[in-house]
JSON list of C-alpha atoms in Angstrom, two decimals:
[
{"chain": "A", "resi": 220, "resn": "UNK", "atom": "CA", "xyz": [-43.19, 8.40, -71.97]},
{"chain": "A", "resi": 221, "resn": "UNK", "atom": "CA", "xyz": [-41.84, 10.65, -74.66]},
{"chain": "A", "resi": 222, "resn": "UNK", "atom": "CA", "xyz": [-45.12, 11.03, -75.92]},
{"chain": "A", "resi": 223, "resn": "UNK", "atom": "CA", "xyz": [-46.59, 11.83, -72.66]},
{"chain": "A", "resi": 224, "resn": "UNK", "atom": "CA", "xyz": [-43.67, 14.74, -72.43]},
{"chain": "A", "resi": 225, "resn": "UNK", "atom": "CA", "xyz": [-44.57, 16.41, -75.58]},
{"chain": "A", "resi": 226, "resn": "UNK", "atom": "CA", "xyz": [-47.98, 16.13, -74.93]},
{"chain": "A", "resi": 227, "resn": "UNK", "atom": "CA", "xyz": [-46.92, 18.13, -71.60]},
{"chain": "A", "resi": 228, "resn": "UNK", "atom": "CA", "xyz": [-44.81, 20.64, -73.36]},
{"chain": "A", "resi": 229, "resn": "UNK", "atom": "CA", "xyz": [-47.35, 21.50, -75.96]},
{"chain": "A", "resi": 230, "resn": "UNK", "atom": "CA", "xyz": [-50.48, 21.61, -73.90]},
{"chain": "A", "resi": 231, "resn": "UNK", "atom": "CA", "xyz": [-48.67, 23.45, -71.42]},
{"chain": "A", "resi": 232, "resn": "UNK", "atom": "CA", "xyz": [-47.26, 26.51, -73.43]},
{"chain": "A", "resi": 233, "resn": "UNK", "atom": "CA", "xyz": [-50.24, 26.18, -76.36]},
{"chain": "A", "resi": 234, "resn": "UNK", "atom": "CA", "xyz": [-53.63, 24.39, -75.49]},
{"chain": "A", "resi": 235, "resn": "UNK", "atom": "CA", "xyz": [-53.81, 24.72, -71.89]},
{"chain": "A", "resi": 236, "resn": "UNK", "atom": "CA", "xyz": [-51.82, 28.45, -71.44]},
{"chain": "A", "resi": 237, "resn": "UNK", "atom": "CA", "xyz": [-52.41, 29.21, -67.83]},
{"chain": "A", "resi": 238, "resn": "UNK", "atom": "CA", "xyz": [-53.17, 32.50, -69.10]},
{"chain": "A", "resi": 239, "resn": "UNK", "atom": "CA", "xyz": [-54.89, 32.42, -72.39]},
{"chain": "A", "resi": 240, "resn": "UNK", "atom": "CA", "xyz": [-57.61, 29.28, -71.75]},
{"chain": "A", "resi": 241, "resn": "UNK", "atom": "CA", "xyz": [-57.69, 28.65, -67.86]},
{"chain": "A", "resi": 242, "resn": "UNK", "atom": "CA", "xyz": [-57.36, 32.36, -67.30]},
{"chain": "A", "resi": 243, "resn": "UNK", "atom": "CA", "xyz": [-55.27, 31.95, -64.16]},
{"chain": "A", "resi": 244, "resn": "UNK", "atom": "CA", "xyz": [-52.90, 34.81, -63.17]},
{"chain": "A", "resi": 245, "resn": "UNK", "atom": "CA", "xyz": [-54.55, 37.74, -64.87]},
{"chain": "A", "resi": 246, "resn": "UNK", "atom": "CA", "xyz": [-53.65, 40.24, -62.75]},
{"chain": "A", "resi": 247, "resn": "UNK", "atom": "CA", "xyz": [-50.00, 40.34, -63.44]},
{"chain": "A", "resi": 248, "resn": "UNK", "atom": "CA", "xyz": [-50.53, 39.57, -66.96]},
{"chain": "A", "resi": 249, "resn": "UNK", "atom": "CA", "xyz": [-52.51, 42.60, -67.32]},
{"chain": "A", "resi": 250, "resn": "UNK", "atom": "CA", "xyz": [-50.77, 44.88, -64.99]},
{"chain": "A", "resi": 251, "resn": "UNK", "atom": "CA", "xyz": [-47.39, 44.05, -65.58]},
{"chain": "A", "resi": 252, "resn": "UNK", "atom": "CA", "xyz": [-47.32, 43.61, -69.04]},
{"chain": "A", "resi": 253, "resn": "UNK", "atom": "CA", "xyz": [-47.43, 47.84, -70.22]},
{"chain": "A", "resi": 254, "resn": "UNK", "atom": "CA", "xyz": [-43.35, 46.91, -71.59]},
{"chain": "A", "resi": 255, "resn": "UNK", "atom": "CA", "xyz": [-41.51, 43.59, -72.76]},
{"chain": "A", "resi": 256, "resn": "UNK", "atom": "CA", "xyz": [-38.71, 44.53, -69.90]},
{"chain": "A", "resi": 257, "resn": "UNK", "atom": "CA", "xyz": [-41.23, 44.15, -67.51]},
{"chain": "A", "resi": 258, "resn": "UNK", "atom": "CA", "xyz": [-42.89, 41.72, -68.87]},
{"chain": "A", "resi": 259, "resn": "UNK", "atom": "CA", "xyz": [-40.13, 38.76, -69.12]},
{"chain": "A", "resi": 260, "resn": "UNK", "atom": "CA", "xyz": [-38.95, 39.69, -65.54]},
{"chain": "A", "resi": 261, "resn": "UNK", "atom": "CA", "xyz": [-41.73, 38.70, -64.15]},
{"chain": "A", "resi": 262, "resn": "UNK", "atom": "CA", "xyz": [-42.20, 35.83, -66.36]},
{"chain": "A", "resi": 263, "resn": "UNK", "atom": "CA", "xyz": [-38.82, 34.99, -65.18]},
{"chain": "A", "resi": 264, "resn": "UNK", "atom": "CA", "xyz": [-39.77, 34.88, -61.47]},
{"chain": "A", "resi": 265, "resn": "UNK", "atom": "CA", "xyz": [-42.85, 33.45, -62.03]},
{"chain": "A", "resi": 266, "resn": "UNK", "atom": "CA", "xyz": [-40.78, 30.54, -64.01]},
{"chain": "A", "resi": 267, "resn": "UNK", "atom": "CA", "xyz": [-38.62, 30.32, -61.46]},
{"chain": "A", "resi": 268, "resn": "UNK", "atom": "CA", "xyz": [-41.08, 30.03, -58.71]},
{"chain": "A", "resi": 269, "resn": "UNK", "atom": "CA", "xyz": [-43.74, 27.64, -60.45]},
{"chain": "A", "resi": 270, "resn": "UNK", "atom": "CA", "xyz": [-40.71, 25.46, -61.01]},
{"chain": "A", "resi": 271, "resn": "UNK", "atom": "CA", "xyz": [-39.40, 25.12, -58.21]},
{"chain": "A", "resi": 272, "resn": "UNK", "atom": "CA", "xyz": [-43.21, 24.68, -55.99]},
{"chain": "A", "resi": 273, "resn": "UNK", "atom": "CA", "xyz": [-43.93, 22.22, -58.50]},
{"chain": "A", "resi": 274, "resn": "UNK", "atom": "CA", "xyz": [-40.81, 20.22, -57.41]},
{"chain": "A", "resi": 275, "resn": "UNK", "atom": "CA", "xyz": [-41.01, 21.11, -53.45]},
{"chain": "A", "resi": 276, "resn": "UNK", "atom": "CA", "xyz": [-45.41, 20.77, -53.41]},
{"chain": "A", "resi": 277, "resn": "UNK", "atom": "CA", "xyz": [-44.65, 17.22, -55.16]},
{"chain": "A", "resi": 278, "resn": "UNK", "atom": "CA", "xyz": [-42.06, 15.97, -52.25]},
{"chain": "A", "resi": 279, "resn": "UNK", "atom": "CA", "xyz": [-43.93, 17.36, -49.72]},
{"chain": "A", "resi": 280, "resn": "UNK", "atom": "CA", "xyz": [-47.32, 15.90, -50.62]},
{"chain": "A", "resi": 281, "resn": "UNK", "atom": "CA", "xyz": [-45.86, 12.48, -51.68]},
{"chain": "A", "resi": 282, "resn": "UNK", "atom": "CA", "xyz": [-43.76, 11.76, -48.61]},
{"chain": "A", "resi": 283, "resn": "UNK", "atom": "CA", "xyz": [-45.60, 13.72, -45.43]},
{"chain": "A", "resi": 284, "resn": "UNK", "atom": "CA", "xyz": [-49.13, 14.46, -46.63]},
{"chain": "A", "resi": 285, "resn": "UNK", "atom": "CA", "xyz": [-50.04, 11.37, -48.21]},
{"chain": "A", "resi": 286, "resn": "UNK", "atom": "CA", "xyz": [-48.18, 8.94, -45.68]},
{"chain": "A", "resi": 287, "resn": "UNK", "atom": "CA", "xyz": [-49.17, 10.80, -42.87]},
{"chain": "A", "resi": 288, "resn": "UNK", "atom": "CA", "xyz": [-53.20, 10.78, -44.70]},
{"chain": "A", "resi": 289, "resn": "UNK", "atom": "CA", "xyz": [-52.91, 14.70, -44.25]},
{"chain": "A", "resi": 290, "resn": "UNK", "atom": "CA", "xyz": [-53.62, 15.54, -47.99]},
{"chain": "A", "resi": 291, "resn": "UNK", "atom": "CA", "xyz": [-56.66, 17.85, -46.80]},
{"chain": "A", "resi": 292, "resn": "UNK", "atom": "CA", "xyz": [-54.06, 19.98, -46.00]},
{"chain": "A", "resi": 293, "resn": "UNK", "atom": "CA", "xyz": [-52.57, 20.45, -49.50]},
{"chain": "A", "resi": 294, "resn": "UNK", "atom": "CA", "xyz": [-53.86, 24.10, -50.15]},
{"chain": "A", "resi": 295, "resn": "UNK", "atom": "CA", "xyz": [-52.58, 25.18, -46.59]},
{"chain": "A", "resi": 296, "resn": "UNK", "atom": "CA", "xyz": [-49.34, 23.20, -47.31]},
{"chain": "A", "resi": 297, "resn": "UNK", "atom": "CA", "xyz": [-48.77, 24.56, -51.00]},
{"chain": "A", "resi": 298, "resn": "UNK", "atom": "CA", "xyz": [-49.18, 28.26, -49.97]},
{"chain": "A", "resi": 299, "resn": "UNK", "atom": "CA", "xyz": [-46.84, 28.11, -47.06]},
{"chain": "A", "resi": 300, "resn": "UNK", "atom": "CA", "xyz": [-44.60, 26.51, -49.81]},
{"chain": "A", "resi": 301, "resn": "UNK", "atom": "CA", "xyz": [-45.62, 29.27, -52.30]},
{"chain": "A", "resi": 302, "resn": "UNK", "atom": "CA", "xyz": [-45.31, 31.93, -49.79]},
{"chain": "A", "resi": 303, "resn": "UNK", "atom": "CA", "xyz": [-41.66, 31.01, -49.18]},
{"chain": "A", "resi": 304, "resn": "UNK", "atom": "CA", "xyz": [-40.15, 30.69, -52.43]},
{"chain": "A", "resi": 305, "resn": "UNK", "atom": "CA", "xyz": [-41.85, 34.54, -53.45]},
{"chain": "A", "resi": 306, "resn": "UNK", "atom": "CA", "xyz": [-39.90, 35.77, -50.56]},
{"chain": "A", "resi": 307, "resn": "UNK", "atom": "CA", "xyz": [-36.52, 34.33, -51.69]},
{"chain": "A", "resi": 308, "resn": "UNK", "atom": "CA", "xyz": [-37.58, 35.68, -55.46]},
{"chain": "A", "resi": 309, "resn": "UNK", "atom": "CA", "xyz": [-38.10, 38.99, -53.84]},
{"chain": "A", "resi": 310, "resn": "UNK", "atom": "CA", "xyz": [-35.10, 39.44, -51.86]},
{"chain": "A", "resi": 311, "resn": "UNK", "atom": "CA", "xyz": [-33.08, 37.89, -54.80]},
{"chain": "A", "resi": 312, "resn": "UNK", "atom": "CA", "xyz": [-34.79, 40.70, -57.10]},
{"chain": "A", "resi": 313, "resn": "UNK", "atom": "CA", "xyz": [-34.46, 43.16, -54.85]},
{"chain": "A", "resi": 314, "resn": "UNK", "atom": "CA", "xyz": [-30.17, 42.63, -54.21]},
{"chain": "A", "resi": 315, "resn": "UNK", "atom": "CA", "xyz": [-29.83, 41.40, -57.98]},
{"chain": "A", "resi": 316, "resn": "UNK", "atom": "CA", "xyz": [-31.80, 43.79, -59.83]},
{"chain": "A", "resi": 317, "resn": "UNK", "atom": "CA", "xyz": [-33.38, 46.68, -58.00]},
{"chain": "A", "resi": 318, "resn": "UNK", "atom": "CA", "xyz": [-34.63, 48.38, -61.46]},
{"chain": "A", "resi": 319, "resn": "UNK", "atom": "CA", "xyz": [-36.81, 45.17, -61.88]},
{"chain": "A", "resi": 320, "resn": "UNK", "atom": "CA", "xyz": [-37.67, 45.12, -58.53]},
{"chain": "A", "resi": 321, "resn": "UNK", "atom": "CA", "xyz": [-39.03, 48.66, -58.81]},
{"chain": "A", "resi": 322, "resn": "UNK", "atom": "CA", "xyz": [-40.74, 48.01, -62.32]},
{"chain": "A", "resi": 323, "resn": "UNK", "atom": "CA", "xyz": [-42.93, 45.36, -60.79]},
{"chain": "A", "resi": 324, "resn": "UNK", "atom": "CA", "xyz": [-43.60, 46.82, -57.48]},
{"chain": "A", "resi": 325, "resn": "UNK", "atom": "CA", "xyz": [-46.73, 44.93, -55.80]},
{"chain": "A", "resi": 326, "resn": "UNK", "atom": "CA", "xyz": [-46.79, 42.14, -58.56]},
{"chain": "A", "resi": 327, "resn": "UNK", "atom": "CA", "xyz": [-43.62, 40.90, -57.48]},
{"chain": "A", "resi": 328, "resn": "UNK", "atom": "CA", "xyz": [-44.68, 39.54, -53.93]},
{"chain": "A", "resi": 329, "resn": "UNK", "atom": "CA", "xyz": [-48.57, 38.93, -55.41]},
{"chain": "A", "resi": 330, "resn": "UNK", "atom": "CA", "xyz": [-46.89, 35.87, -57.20]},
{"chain": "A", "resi": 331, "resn": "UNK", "atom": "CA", "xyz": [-47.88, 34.26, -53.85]},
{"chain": "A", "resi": 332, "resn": "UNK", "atom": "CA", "xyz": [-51.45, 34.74, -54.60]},
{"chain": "A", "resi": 333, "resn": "UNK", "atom": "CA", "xyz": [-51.08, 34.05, -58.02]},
{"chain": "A", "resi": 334, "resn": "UNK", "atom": "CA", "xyz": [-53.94, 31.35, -58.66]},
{"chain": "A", "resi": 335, "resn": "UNK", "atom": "CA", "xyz": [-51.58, 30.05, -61.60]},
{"chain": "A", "resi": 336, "resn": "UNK", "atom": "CA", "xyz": [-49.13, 28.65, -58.81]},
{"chain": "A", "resi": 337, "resn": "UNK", "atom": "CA", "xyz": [-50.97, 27.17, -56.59]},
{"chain": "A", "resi": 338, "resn": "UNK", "atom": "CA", "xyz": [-53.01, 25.74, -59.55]},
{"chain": "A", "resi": 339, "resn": "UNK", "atom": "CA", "xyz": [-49.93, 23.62, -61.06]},
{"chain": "A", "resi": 340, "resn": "UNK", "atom": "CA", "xyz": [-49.23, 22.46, -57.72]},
{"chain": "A", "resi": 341, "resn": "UNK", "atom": "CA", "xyz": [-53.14, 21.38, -57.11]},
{"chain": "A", "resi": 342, "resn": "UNK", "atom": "CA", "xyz": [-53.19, 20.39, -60.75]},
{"chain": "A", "resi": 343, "resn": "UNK", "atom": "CA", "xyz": [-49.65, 17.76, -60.50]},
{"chain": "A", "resi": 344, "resn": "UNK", "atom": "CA", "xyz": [-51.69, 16.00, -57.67]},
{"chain": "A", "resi": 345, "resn": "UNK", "atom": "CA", "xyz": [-54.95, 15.96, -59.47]},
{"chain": "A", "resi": 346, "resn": "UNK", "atom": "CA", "xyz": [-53.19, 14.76, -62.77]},
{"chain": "A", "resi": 347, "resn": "UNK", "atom": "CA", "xyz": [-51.15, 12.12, -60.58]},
{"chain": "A", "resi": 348, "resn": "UNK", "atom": "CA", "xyz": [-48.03, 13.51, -62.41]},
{"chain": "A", "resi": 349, "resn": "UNK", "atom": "CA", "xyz": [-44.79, 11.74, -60.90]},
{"chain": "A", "resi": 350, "resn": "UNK", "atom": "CA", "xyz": [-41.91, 14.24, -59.83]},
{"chain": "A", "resi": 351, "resn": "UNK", "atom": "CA", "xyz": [-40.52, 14.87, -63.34]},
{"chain": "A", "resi": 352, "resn": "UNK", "atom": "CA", "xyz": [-43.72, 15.18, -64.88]},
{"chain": "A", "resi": 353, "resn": "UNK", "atom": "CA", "xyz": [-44.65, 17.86, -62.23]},
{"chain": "A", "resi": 354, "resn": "UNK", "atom": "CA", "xyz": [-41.35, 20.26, -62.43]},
{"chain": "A", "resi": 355, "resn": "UNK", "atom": "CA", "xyz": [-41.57, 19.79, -66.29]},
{"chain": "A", "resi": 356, "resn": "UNK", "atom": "CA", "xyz": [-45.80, 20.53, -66.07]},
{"chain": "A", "resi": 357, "resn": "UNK", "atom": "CA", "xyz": [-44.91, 23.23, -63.67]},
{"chain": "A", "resi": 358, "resn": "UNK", "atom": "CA", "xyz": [-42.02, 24.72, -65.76]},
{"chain": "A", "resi": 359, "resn": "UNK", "atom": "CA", "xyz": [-43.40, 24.59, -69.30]},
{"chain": "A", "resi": 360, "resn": "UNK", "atom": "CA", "xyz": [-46.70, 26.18, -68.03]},
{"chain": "A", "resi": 361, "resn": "UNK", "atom": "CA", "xyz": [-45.02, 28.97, -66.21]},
{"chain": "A", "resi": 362, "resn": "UNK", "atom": "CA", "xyz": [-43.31, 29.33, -69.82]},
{"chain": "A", "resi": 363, "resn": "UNK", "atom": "CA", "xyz": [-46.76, 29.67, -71.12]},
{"chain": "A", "resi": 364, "resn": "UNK", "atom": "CA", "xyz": [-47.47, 32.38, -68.87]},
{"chain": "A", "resi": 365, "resn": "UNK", "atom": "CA", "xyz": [-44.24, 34.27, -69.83]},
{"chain": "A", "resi": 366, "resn": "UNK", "atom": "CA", "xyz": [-44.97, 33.57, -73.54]},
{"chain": "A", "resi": 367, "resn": "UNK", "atom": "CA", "xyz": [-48.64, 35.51, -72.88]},
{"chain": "A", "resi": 368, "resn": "UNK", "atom": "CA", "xyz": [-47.74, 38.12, -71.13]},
{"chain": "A", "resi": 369, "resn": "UNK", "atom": "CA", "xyz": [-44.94, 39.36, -73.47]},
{"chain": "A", "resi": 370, "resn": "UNK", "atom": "CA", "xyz": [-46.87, 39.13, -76.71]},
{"chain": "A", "resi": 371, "resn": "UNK", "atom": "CA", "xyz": [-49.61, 40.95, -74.61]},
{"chain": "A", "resi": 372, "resn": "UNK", "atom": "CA", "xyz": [-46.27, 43.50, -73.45]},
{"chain": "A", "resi": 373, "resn": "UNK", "atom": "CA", "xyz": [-45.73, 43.63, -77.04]},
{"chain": "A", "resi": 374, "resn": "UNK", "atom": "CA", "xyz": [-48.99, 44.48, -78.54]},
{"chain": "A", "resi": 375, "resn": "UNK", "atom": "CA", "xyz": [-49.67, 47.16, -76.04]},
{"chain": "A", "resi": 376, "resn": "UNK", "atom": "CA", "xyz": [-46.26, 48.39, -76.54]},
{"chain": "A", "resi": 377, "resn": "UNK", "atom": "CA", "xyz": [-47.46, 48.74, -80.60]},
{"chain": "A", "resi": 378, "resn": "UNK", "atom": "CA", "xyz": [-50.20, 50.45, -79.39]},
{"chain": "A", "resi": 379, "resn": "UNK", "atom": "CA", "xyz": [-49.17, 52.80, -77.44]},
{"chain": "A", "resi": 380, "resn": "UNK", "atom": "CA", "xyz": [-47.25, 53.97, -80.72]},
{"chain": "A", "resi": 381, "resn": "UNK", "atom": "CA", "xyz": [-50.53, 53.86, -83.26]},
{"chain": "A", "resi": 382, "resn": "UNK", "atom": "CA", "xyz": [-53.59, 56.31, -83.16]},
{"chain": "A", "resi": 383, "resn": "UNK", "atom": "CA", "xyz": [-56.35, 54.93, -81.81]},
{"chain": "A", "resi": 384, "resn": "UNK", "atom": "CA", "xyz": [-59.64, 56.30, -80.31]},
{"chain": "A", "resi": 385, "resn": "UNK", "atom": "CA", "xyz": [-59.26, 58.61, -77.00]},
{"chain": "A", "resi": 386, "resn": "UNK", "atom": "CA", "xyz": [-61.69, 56.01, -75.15]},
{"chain": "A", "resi": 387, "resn": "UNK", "atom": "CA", "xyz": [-59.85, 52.70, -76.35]},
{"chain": "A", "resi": 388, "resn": "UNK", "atom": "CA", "xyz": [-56.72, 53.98, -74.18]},
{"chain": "A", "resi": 389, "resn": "UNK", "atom": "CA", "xyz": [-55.26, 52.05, -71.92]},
{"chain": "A", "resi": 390, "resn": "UNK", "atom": "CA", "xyz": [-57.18, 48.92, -69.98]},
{"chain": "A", "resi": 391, "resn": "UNK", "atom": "CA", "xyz": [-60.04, 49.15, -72.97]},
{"chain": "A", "resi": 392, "resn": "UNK", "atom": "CA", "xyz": [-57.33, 48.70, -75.34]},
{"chain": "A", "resi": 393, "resn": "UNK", "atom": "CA", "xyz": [-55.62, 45.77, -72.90]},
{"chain": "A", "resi": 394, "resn": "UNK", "atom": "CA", "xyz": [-58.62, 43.92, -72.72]},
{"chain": "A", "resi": 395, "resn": "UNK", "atom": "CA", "xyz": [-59.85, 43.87, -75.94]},
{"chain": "A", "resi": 396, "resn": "UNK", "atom": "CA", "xyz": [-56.34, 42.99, -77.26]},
{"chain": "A", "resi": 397, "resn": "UNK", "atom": "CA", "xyz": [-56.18, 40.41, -73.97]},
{"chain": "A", "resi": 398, "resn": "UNK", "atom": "CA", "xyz": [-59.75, 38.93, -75.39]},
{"chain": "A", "resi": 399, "resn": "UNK", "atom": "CA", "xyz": [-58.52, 38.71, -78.98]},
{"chain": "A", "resi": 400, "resn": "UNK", "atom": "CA", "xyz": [-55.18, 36.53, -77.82]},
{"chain": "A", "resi": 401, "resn": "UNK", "atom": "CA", "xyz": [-57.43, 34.28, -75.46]},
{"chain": "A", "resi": 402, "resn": "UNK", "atom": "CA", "xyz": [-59.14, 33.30, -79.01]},
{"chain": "A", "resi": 403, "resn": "UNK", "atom": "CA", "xyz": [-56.09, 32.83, -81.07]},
{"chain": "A", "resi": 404, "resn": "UNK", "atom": "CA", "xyz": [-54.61, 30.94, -78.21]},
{"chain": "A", "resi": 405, "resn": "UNK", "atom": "CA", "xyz": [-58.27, 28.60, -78.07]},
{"chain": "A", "resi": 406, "resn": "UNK", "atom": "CA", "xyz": [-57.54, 28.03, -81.70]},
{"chain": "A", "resi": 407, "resn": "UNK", "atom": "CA", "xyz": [-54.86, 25.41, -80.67]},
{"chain": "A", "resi": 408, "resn": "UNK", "atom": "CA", "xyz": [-57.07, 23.52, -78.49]},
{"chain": "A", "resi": 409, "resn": "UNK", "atom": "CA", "xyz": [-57.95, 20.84, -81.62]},
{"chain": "A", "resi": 410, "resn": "UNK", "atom": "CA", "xyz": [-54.13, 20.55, -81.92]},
{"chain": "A", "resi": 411, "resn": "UNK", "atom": "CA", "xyz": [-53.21, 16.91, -80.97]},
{"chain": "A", "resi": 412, "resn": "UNK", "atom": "CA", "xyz": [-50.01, 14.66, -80.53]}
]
């Protein structure tokens, strides 16, 4: 079992990065990550939201979808579930910290679209993953996703500050720098435990 954790953990953040392999969730990563501030807000909500749907998707599939043999309507279910939790985050955001709130404008309530949370809820079920598994799956991989898109934050806060070419400005400049990462981050995938 310990094995099987680590395994989670490290795949999670490193060989499997929601972000940097699967490519899920690239539309916050690559329009909210223009400053680190920014950046590990939203990886905060996101954390907090693909933790928690990880733990209410698993309950909800495991004692009313699959006993009631409704499990064709997981994606319906999981969204609903999704949808909810992005409107808590938002109001929370919104009382707690309205600078935040204003810094990630539209991103902020496109977490419910966000393919990378409803794909660690589809991908607990698909994995069989009991509920522990699934919140720490769901957790470390939203941790992943915060870990991308502040070294990406970083980067393009760098270059902002260096000369480069007039055309290169900007989304070139993300994308390119966005491609690069996706490589280094592919470089783990040998990495076993």
């Amino acid at each position: 079992m310990t094995m099987q954790i680590v395994s989670i953990i490290i795949s999670a953040l490193l060989t499997e990065n929601f972000v940097m392999v699967k490519f899920y969730g690239i539309c916050p990563f690559l329009g909210v990550s223009k400053k680190v501030e920014t950046a590990a807000g939203m990886g905060m909500a996101v954390t907090f939201v693909m933790a928690l749907a990880s733990a209410i998707t698993y309950l909800v599939n495991h004692f009313l979808l699959v006993p009631l043999e409704l499990e064709y309507l997981q994606t319906i279910a999981f969204i609903l579930i999704i949808a909810g939790l992005v409107q808590f985050v938002e109001m929370f955001v919104k009382k707690s910290m309205p600078s935040l709130y204003n810094a990630l404008g539209i991103y902020l309530p496109l977490i419910t679209t966000n393919c990378a949370v409803l794909g660690v809820a589809l991908l607990n079920v698909q994995y069989e993953y009991n509920f522990i598994l699934s919140v720490l799956y769901g957790t470390f991989s939203a941790l992943g996703f915060t870990l991308a898109i502040i070294l990406m934050a970083g980067i393009r806060e760098s270059l902002d500050q260096d000369a480069i070419p007039e055309p290169f400005h900007g989304m070139p400049s993300a994308l390119l720098t966005a491609g690069i990462m996706a490589i280094a981050f592919m470089g783990f995938s040998g990495f076993r435990i």
